[in-house]
mmCIF file of C-alpha atoms in Angstrom:
data_model
loop_
_atom_site.group_PDB
_atom_site.id
_atom_site.type_symbol
_atom_site.label_atom_id
_atom_site.label_comp_id
_atom_site.label_asym_id
_atom_site.label_seq_id
_atom_site.Cartn_x
_atom_site.Cartn_y
_atom_site.Cartn_z
ATOM 1 C CA UNK A 1 25.283 -22.221 -8.129
ATOM 2 C CA UNK A 2 22.128 -22.830 -10.274
ATOM 3 C CA UNK A 3 20.337 -26.116 -10.066
ATOM 4 C CA UNK A 4 17.165 -27.089 -12.171
ATOM 5 C CA UNK A 5 14.899 -29.948 -12.444
ATOM 6 C CA UNK A 6 11.872 -30.902 -14.222
ATOM 7 C CA UNK A 7 8.998 -32.756 -13.349
ATOM 8 C CA UNK A 8 7.333 -35.611 -16.184
ATOM 9 C CA UNK A 9 3.883 -36.070 -16.646
ATOM 10 C CA UNK A 10 4.066 -39.750 -15.997
ATOM 11 C CA UNK A 11 5.857 -39.386 -12.703
ATOM 12 C CA UNK A 12 9.630 -39.136 -11.845
ATOM 13 C CA UNK A 13 12.039 -35.820 -12.106
ATOM 14 C CA UNK A 14 15.185 -35.332 -13.828
ATOM 15 C CA UNK A 15 17.950 -32.959 -13.401
ATOM 16 C CA UNK A 16 18.760 -30.495 -16.099
ATOM 17 C CA UNK A 17 22.616 -30.629 -16.977
ATOM 18 C CA UNK A 18 24.911 -27.323 -16.108
ATOM 19 C CA UNK A 19 22.892 -24.138 -16.872
ATOM 20 C CA UNK A 20 24.872 -21.645 -18.706
ATOM 21 C CA UNK A 21 22.400 -18.545 -18.697
ATOM 22 C CA UNK A 22 19.247 -17.999 -17.453
ATOM 23 C CA UNK A 23 16.625 -15.537 -16.783
ATOM 24 C CA UNK A 24 13.887 -15.778 -13.938
ATOM 25 C CA UNK A 25 11.369 -12.825 -14.037
ATOM 26 C CA UNK A 26 8.749 -12.140 -10.924
ATOM 27 C CA UNK A 27 5.941 -9.956 -10.247
ATOM 28 C CA UNK A 28 2.332 -9.989 -9.381
ATOM 29 C CA UNK A 29 -0.751 -9.969 -11.317
ATOM 30 C CA UNK A 30 -0.205 -10.556 -15.222
ATOM 31 C CA UNK A 31 1.882 -11.194 -16.982
ATOM 32 C CA UNK A 32 2.743 -13.816 -14.441
ATOM 33 C CA UNK A 33 6.314 -15.213 -13.178
ATOM 34 C CA UNK A 34 8.352 -16.407 -16.273
ATOM 35 C CA UNK A 35 11.665 -18.589 -16.726
ATOM 36 C CA UNK A 36 14.261 -19.275 -19.463
ATOM 37 C CA UNK A 37 17.492 -21.493 -19.085
ATOM 38 C CA UNK A 38 20.090 -22.763 -21.707
ATOM 39 C CA UNK A 39 21.705 -25.702 -20.728
ATOM 40 C CA UNK A 40 24.567 -27.856 -22.211
ATOM 41 C CA UNK A 41 22.901 -31.042 -23.730
ATOM 42 C CA UNK A 42 23.912 -34.173 -25.199
ATOM 43 C CA UNK A 43 23.373 -35.730 -28.624
ATOM 44 C CA UNK A 44 20.453 -38.114 -28.763
ATOM 45 C CA UNK A 45 18.452 -36.859 -25.850
ATOM 46 C CA UNK A 46 16.173 -34.498 -28.333
ATOM 47 C CA UNK A 47 12.868 -36.147 -27.058
ATOM 48 C CA UNK A 48 13.782 -36.973 -23.108
ATOM 49 C CA UNK A 49 11.871 -33.863 -22.275
ATOM 50 C CA UNK A 50 8.790 -34.900 -24.008
ATOM 51 C CA UNK A 51 6.887 -35.407 -20.652
ATOM 52 C CA UNK A 52 8.311 -32.445 -18.936
ATOM 53 C CA UNK A 53 5.467 -30.734 -17.467
ATOM 54 C CA UNK A 54 6.828 -28.865 -14.347
ATOM 55 C CA UNK A 55 9.762 -26.823 -13.639
ATOM 56 C CA UNK A 56 11.642 -25.818 -10.377
ATOM 57 C CA UNK A 57 15.139 -24.173 -9.793
ATOM 58 C CA UNK A 58 17.516 -24.068 -6.938
ATOM 59 C CA UNK A 59 20.029 -21.158 -6.018
ATOM 60 C CA UNK A 60 22.369 -22.200 -3.156
ATOM 61 C CA UNK A 61 20.364 -24.136 -1.502
ATOM 62 C CA UNK A 62 17.198 -22.062 -1.794
ATOM 63 C CA UNK A 63 14.064 -22.734 -4.307
ATOM 64 C CA UNK A 64 14.082 -19.500 -6.309
ATOM 65 C CA UNK A 65 11.443 -20.762 -9.118
ATOM 66 C CA UNK A 66 8.377 -23.005 -9.476
ATOM 67 C CA UNK A 67 6.407 -23.156 -12.834
ATOM 68 C CA UNK A 68 5.074 -24.776 -16.085
ATOM 69 C CA UNK A 69 7.357 -25.787 -18.898
ATOM 70 C CA UNK A 70 5.868 -24.243 -22.160
ATOM 71 C CA UNK A 71 8.654 -25.027 -24.725
ATOM 72 C CA UNK A 72 12.065 -26.603 -24.799
ATOM 73 C CA UNK A 73 14.106 -26.834 -28.153
ATOM 74 C CA UNK A 74 17.416 -28.675 -28.579
ATOM 75 C CA UNK A 75 19.636 -26.692 -30.924
ATOM 76 C CA UNK A 76 22.777 -27.601 -32.506
ATOM 77 C CA UNK A 77 25.178 -24.967 -33.765
ATOM 78 C CA UNK A 78 28.214 -22.766 -33.800
ATOM 79 C CA UNK A 79 28.009 -22.710 -30.139
ATOM 80 C CA UNK A 80 27.686 -26.567 -29.623
ATOM 81 C CA UNK A 81 24.715 -28.633 -28.653
ATOM 82 C CA UNK A 82 22.366 -27.139 -25.789
ATOM 83 C CA UNK A 83 19.082 -27.327 -24.604
ATOM 84 C CA UNK A 84 16.679 -24.206 -23.916
ATOM 85 C CA UNK A 85 13.696 -24.795 -21.826
ATOM 86 C CA UNK A 86 11.299 -21.887 -20.884
ATOM 87 C CA UNK A 87 7.960 -21.365 -19.202
ATOM 88 C CA UNK A 88 5.776 -19.249 -16.461
ATOM 89 C CA UNK A 89 4.872 -19.507 -13.159
ATOM 90 C CA UNK A 90 2.297 -21.610 -11.517
ATOM 91 C CA UNK A 91 -0.479 -18.689 -11.983
ATOM 92 C CA UNK A 92 -0.086 -20.119 -15.905
ATOM 93 C CA UNK A 93 -2.476 -23.177 -14.806
ATOM 94 C CA UNK A 94 -5.326 -20.789 -13.506
ATOM 95 C CA UNK A 95 -4.805 -18.601 -16.702
ATOM 96 C CA UNK A 96 -4.953 -21.459 -19.043
ATOM 97 C CA UNK A 97 -7.901 -22.818 -17.923
ATOM 98 C CA UNK A 98 -11.358 -21.457 -18.205
ATOM 99 C CA UNK A 99 -13.797 -21.279 -15.203
ATOM 100 C CA UNK A 100 -17.191 -23.356 -15.140
ATOM 101 C CA UNK A 101 -19.979 -20.485 -14.869
ATOM 102 C CA UNK A 102 -21.642 -20.246 -11.446
ATOM 103 C CA UNK A 103 -23.539 -18.005 -8.957
ATOM 104 C CA UNK A 104 -22.660 -17.845 -5.161
ATOM 105 C CA UNK A 105 -25.247 -17.125 -2.635
ATOM 106 C CA UNK A 106 -22.134 -16.251 -0.351
ATOM 107 C CA UNK A 107 -18.783 -16.760 -1.498
ATOM 108 C CA UNK A 108 -15.775 -17.579 0.901
ATOM 109 C CA UNK A 109 -12.333 -17.887 0.863
ATOM 110 C CA UNK A 110 -12.898 -21.753 0.987
ATOM 111 C CA UNK A 111 -15.166 -21.603 -1.864
ATOM 112 C CA UNK A 112 -12.982 -20.006 -4.311
ATOM 113 C CA UNK A 113 -9.738 -21.760 -3.345
ATOM 114 C CA UNK A 114 -11.943 -25.463 -3.423
ATOM 115 C CA UNK A 115 -13.323 -24.343 -6.742
ATOM 116 C CA UNK A 116 -10.818 -22.631 -8.973
ATOM 117 C CA UNK A 117 -7.543 -23.379 -7.233
ATOM 118 C CA UNK A 118 -7.206 -26.620 -5.872
ATOM 119 C CA UNK A 119 -8.174 -28.597 -8.727
ATOM 120 C CA UNK A 120 -5.102 -27.891 -10.527
ATOM 121 C CA UNK A 121 -2.883 -28.792 -8.102
ATOM 122 C CA UNK A 122 -1.904 -25.833 -6.636
ATOM 123 C CA UNK A 123 -1.700 -24.733 -3.268
ATOM 124 C CA UNK A 124 -2.853 -21.948 -1.554
ATOM 125 C CA UNK A 125 -1.619 -19.873 1.619
ATOM 126 C CA UNK A 126 -3.097 -16.638 3.821
ATOM 127 C CA UNK A 127 -6.470 -14.942 2.835
ATOM 128 C CA UNK A 128 -7.929 -15.402 6.281
ATOM 129 C CA UNK A 129 -8.485 -11.638 6.320
ATOM 130 C CA UNK A 130 -10.703 -11.911 2.747
ATOM 131 C CA UNK A 131 -14.412 -11.107 3.423
ATOM 132 C CA UNK A 132 -17.086 -13.192 2.182
ATOM 133 C CA UNK A 133 -19.026 -11.930 -0.545
ATOM 134 C CA UNK A 134 -22.581 -12.213 -1.411
ATOM 135 C CA UNK A 135 -23.765 -12.876 -5.062
ATOM 136 C CA UNK A 136 -20.567 -13.710 -6.238
ATOM 137 C CA UNK A 137 -21.022 -14.624 -10.031
ATOM 138 C CA UNK A 138 -18.357 -16.222 -12.306
ATOM 139 C CA UNK A 139 -19.118 -15.389 -16.133
ATOM 140 C CA UNK A 140 -19.017 -17.826 -19.353
ATOM 141 C CA UNK A 141 -15.488 -17.425 -20.681
ATOM 142 C CA UNK A 142 -13.715 -16.015 -17.568
ATOM 143 C CA UNK A 143 -10.369 -17.726 -16.539
ATOM 144 C CA UNK A 144 -10.020 -19.217 -13.180
ATOM 145 C CA UNK A 145 -7.276 -16.858 -12.613
ATOM 146 C CA UNK A 146 -9.601 -13.679 -13.211
ATOM 147 C CA UNK A 147 -11.881 -15.348 -10.768
ATOM 148 C CA UNK A 148 -9.464 -15.609 -7.945
ATOM 149 C CA UNK A 149 -8.253 -11.901 -8.859
ATOM 150 C CA UNK A 150 -11.632 -10.421 -8.679
ATOM 151 C CA UNK A 151 -12.236 -11.958 -5.541
ATOM 152 C CA UNK A 152 -9.162 -10.961 -3.727
ATOM 153 C CA UNK A 153 -8.191 -7.904 -5.284
ATOM 154 C CA UNK A 154 -11.841 -6.021 -5.910
ATOM 155 C CA UNK A 155 -13.565 -7.418 -2.706
ATOM 156 C CA UNK A 156 -10.423 -7.863 -0.674
ATOM 157 C CA UNK A 157 -8.022 -5.116 -1.588
ATOM 158 C CA UNK A 158 -5.238 -8.187 -2.253
ATOM 159 C CA UNK A 159 -3.603 -8.473 -5.329
ATOM 160 C CA UNK A 160 -2.896 -12.371 -5.377
ATOM 161 C CA UNK A 161 0.772 -13.714 -6.461
ATOM 162 C CA UNK A 162 2.854 -16.718 -6.378
ATOM 163 C CA UNK A 163 5.699 -17.811 -4.148
ATOM 164 C CA UNK A 164 8.928 -19.649 -5.215
ATOM 165 C CA UNK A 165 7.476 -22.802 -4.126
ATOM 166 C CA UNK A 166 4.516 -21.889 -6.497
ATOM 167 C CA UNK A 167 1.897 -21.504 -3.637
ATOM 168 C CA UNK A 168 -0.684 -18.895 -4.521
ATOM 169 C CA UNK A 169 -0.394 -16.266 -1.727
ATOM 170 C CA UNK A 170 -3.735 -14.267 -0.917
ATOM 171 C CA UNK A 171 -2.373 -12.004 1.829
ATOM 172 C CA UNK A 172 -0.995 -8.740 1.247
ATOM 173 C CA UNK A 173 2.653 -8.044 0.995
ATOM 174 C CA UNK A 174 4.284 -7.929 4.761
ATOM 175 C CA UNK A 175 7.154 -5.326 5.629
ATOM 176 C CA UNK A 176 9.419 -8.029 6.526
ATOM 177 C CA UNK A 177 13.213 -7.420 6.098
ATOM 178 C CA UNK A 178 13.736 -4.157 3.936
ATOM 179 C CA UNK A 179 16.493 -4.208 1.227
ATOM 180 C CA UNK A 180 18.577 -0.907 0.972
ATOM 181 C CA UNK A 181 20.592 -0.140 -2.039
ATOM 182 C CA UNK A 182 23.067 2.628 -1.456
ATOM 183 C CA UNK A 183 26.225 4.273 -3.225
ATOM 184 C CA UNK A 184 28.481 1.028 -2.108
ATOM 185 C CA UNK A 185 26.287 -1.262 -3.904
ATOM 186 C CA UNK A 186 27.211 -2.431 -7.343
ATOM 187 C CA UNK A 187 24.079 -0.687 -9.215
ATOM 188 C CA UNK A 188 25.022 -0.277 -12.972
ATOM 189 C CA UNK A 189 22.096 1.716 -14.110
ATOM 190 C CA UNK A 190 18.695 3.380 -12.787
ATOM 191 C CA UNK A 191 15.452 5.020 -14.184
ATOM 192 C CA UNK A 192 13.045 7.182 -12.517
ATOM 193 C CA UNK A 193 9.614 7.784 -13.736
ATOM 194 C CA UNK A 194 5.830 8.800 -13.060
ATOM 195 C CA UNK A 195 3.166 8.512 -15.316
ATOM 196 C CA UNK A 196 0.076 10.754 -15.023
ATOM 197 C CA UNK A 197 -2.115 9.582 -17.406
ATOM 198 C CA UNK A 198 -4.992 7.150 -16.081
ATOM 199 C CA UNK A 199 -4.417 8.145 -12.223
ATOM 200 C CA UNK A 200 -7.628 9.341 -11.040
ATOM 201 C CA UNK A 201 -8.246 11.856 -8.398
ATOM 202 C CA UNK A 202 -11.989 11.383 -7.617
ATOM 203 C CA UNK A 203 -14.276 8.318 -7.845
ATOM 204 C CA UNK A 204 -17.998 8.659 -7.436
ATOM 205 C CA UNK A 205 -19.982 5.711 -6.748
ATOM 206 C CA UNK A 206 -23.946 6.012 -7.142
ATOM 207 C CA UNK A 207 -26.594 3.353 -6.738
ATOM 208 C CA UNK A 208 -28.420 2.677 -9.840
ATOM 209 C CA UNK A 209 -32.088 4.198 -9.296
ATOM 210 C CA UNK A 210 -31.844 5.251 -5.807
ATOM 211 C CA UNK A 211 -30.365 8.583 -4.068
ATOM 212 C CA UNK A 212 -26.865 7.919 -2.223
ATOM 213 C CA UNK A 213 -23.440 8.729 -3.627
ATOM 214 C CA UNK A 214 -20.151 8.140 -2.424
ATOM 215 C CA UNK A 215 -17.305 10.184 -3.066
ATOM 216 C CA UNK A 216 -13.492 9.500 -2.479
ATOM 217 C CA UNK A 217 -10.474 11.541 -3.830
ATOM 218 C CA UNK A 218 -6.686 11.331 -3.918
ATOM 219 C CA UNK A 219 -5.836 14.774 -1.869
ATOM 220 C CA UNK A 220 -2.146 14.418 -2.692
ATOM 221 C CA UNK A 221 -2.789 14.081 -6.759
ATOM 222 C CA UNK A 222 -5.183 16.748 -6.464
ATOM 223 C CA UNK A 223 -2.943 19.062 -4.801
ATOM 224 C CA UNK A 224 -0.387 18.206 -8.094
ATOM 225 C CA UNK A 225 -2.769 19.380 -10.294
ATOM 226 C CA UNK A 226 -4.771 15.858 -10.970
ATOM 227 C CA UNK A 227 -7.929 15.777 -12.322
ATOM 228 C CA UNK A 228 -9.580 13.048 -13.570
ATOM 229 C CA UNK A 229 -12.767 11.553 -12.383
ATOM 230 C CA UNK A 230 -14.991 8.131 -12.579
ATOM 231 C CA UNK A 231 -18.441 7.714 -11.916
ATOM 232 C CA UNK A 232 -19.540 4.048 -11.055
ATOM 233 C CA UNK A 233 -22.855 2.962 -10.767
ATOM 234 C CA UNK A 234 -23.596 -0.379 -8.668
ATOM 235 C CA UNK A 235 -27.070 -1.838 -7.510
ATOM 236 C CA UNK A 236 -29.441 -0.131 -5.217
ATOM 237 C CA UNK A 237 -28.813 -3.029 -2.675
ATOM 238 C CA UNK A 238 -25.111 -2.140 -2.363
ATOM 239 C CA UNK A 239 -24.160 -0.797 1.287
ATOM 240 C CA UNK A 240 -22.730 2.068 1.665
ATOM 241 C CA UNK A 241 -19.466 0.857 3.292
ATOM 242 C CA UNK A 242 -19.193 -1.485 0.155
ATOM 243 C CA UNK A 243 -19.835 1.446 -2.126
ATOM 244 C CA UNK A 244 -16.450 3.164 -0.487
ATOM 245 C CA UNK A 245 -14.569 0.315 -0.828
ATOM 246 C CA UNK A 246 -15.287 0.310 -4.499
ATOM 247 C CA UNK A 247 -13.946 3.716 -4.632
ATOM 248 C CA UNK A 248 -10.792 3.173 -2.598
ATOM 249 C CA UNK A 249 -10.253 0.186 -4.905
ATOM 250 C CA UNK A 250 -10.850 2.294 -7.870
ATOM 251 C CA UNK A 251 -8.206 5.029 -6.917
ATOM 252 C CA UNK A 252 -5.570 2.639 -5.630
ATOM 253 C CA UNK A 253 -5.516 0.305 -9.098
ATOM 254 C CA UNK A 254 -5.431 3.486 -11.104
ATOM 255 C CA UNK A 255 -2.215 4.616 -8.998
ATOM 256 C CA UNK A 256 -0.528 1.051 -9.018
ATOM 257 C CA UNK A 257 2.149 1.979 -11.495
ATOM 258 C CA UNK A 258 2.198 6.097 -11.622
ATOM 259 C CA UNK A 259 6.039 5.805 -9.922
ATOM 260 C CA UNK A 260 8.397 3.320 -11.360
ATOM 261 C CA UNK A 261 12.035 3.453 -10.310
ATOM 262 C CA UNK A 262 14.212 0.771 -12.323
ATOM 263 C CA UNK A 263 17.251 -0.176 -10.442
ATOM 264 C CA UNK A 264 19.876 -2.712 -12.200
ATOM 265 C CA UNK A 265 22.404 -4.061 -9.299
ATOM 266 C CA UNK A 266 25.172 -6.716 -10.098
ATOM 267 C CA UNK A 267 24.327 -9.813 -8.094
ATOM 268 C CA UNK A 268 21.484 -12.548 -7.892
ATOM 269 C CA UNK A 269 18.342 -12.601 -5.860
ATOM 270 C CA UNK A 270 18.402 -9.128 -3.767
ATOM 271 C CA UNK A 271 15.270 -9.061 -3.463
ATOM 272 C CA UNK A 272 11.498 -10.611 -3.844
ATOM 273 C CA UNK A 273 8.022 -8.855 -5.187
ATOM 274 C CA UNK A 274 5.999 -7.036 -2.512
ATOM 275 C CA UNK A 275 9.046 -6.361 -0.281
ATOM 276 C CA UNK A 276 10.343 -3.096 1.036
ATOM 277 C CA UNK A 277 13.227 -1.513 -0.675
ATOM 278 C CA UNK A 278 15.230 1.684 0.511
ATOM 279 C CA UNK A 279 17.159 3.888 -2.101
ATOM 280 C CA UNK A 280 20.088 6.157 -0.765
ATOM 281 C CA UNK A 281 22.461 6.962 -3.456
ATOM 282 C CA UNK A 282 24.416 10.070 -3.535
ATOM 283 C CA UNK A 283 23.207 12.667 -6.018
ATOM 284 C CA UNK A 284 19.694 10.916 -6.517
ATOM 285 C CA UNK A 285 16.692 12.975 -6.332
ATOM 286 C CA UNK A 286 14.127 9.796 -6.126
ATOM 287 C CA UNK A 287 15.863 8.541 -2.987
ATOM 288 C CA UNK A 288 12.986 7.075 -0.386
ATOM 289 C CA UNK A 289 11.423 3.900 0.282
ATOM 290 C CA UNK A 290 9.725 1.741 -2.264
ATOM 291 C CA UNK A 291 8.046 -1.589 -2.662
ATOM 292 C CA UNK A 292 8.951 -4.226 -5.400
ATOM 293 C CA UNK A 293 6.800 -4.591 -7.958
ATOM 294 C CA UNK A 294 8.856 -7.024 -10.431
ATOM 295 C CA UNK A 295 12.245 -8.607 -10.421
ATOM 296 C CA UNK A 296 14.433 -9.685 -12.851
ATOM 297 C CA UNK A 297 17.111 -11.911 -12.469
ATOM 298 C CA UNK A 298 19.490 -13.014 -15.275
ATOM 299 C CA UNK A 299 23.138 -14.657 -15.899
ATOM 300 C CA UNK A 300 24.691 -14.795 -19.062
ATOM 301 C CA UNK A 301 27.414 -12.697 -20.762
ATOM 302 C CA UNK A 302 26.759 -9.489 -18.863
ATOM 303 C CA UNK A 303 27.297 -11.647 -15.740
ATOM 304 C CA UNK A 304 24.681 -12.095 -12.505
ATOM 305 C CA UNK A 305 22.506 -9.367 -12.382
ATOM 306 C CA UNK A 306 19.341 -8.281 -10.625
ATOM 307 C CA UNK A 307 17.143 -5.702 -11.961
ATOM 308 C CA UNK A 308 14.060 -4.352 -9.463
ATOM 309 C CA UNK A 309 11.016 -2.247 -10.775
ATOM 310 C CA UNK A 310 9.676 -0.396 -7.594
ATOM 311 C CA UNK A 311 6.630 1.360 -6.937
ATOM 312 C CA UNK A 312 5.040 3.355 -4.126
ATOM 313 C CA UNK A 313 4.755 1.545 -0.931
ATOM 314 C CA UNK A 314 0.970 2.013 -0.596
ATOM 315 C CA UNK A 315 -0.084 1.256 -4.467
ATOM 316 C CA UNK A 316 -1.711 -2.308 -5.149
ATOM 317 C CA UNK A 317 1.696 -3.816 -6.182
#
């Protein structure tokens, strides 16, 4: 059974009435997680939720979503009186707030969390492996999410994401428990696609005015006829190791959506973003091991379903 609560800006919380339909969307990066819930409602309570600012939901005793309330509406029609409430995950707080311009001589994980995450009441976990960045700059007009993403993703190779408790996670996805989708599972539809446009076969990183260029290639894509090169210019002070990492990052980022397999399965909360998913269905030529990039769980007239959007295991999910 789905149970939902809202927290009020003045303190306290309120449990919502029985949910008759809902949808939870999870992923990494942008767009951030989102939710939609439709509940039964009582006449005369139209403004009770005016101070609702946070939302969380539980399924069979486990927390499955924590987020920010963006909108609610009380609707009276042929289906009776009901409440619709929707919003986004906790990443919304970092997306909606503009960062103060700053220049760090040496930015660490602790600096970024203290200045750009903690002030919004967001907890952060992991990130112990993220390197300190010399000369890290926050530009005018940049969102707090952009600052966190650029620090973690560009310099550390980690796409930041939020867990179901609303915490910012700064570690790469672990393999953990693998989900298996087989013929015996109630798969109601699937789709496999590959996209070549935007995928890079080679990246060259060169210093602005001095000699020295690092070349990194995607051999597998080149063997498939891929031919798309990018040349990136960096300051003369950039070290060779950093230049190569910049090139590696560009290749991985360009490949993140090359492969997508979409599965719709009856049932709820079958996997989470970052989790390994093994597909083994008879007659399917796209069987293999993937990593979940996006998950959508919905309940309505079509019953309870989970849609998994899967990508390559080693791509930036």
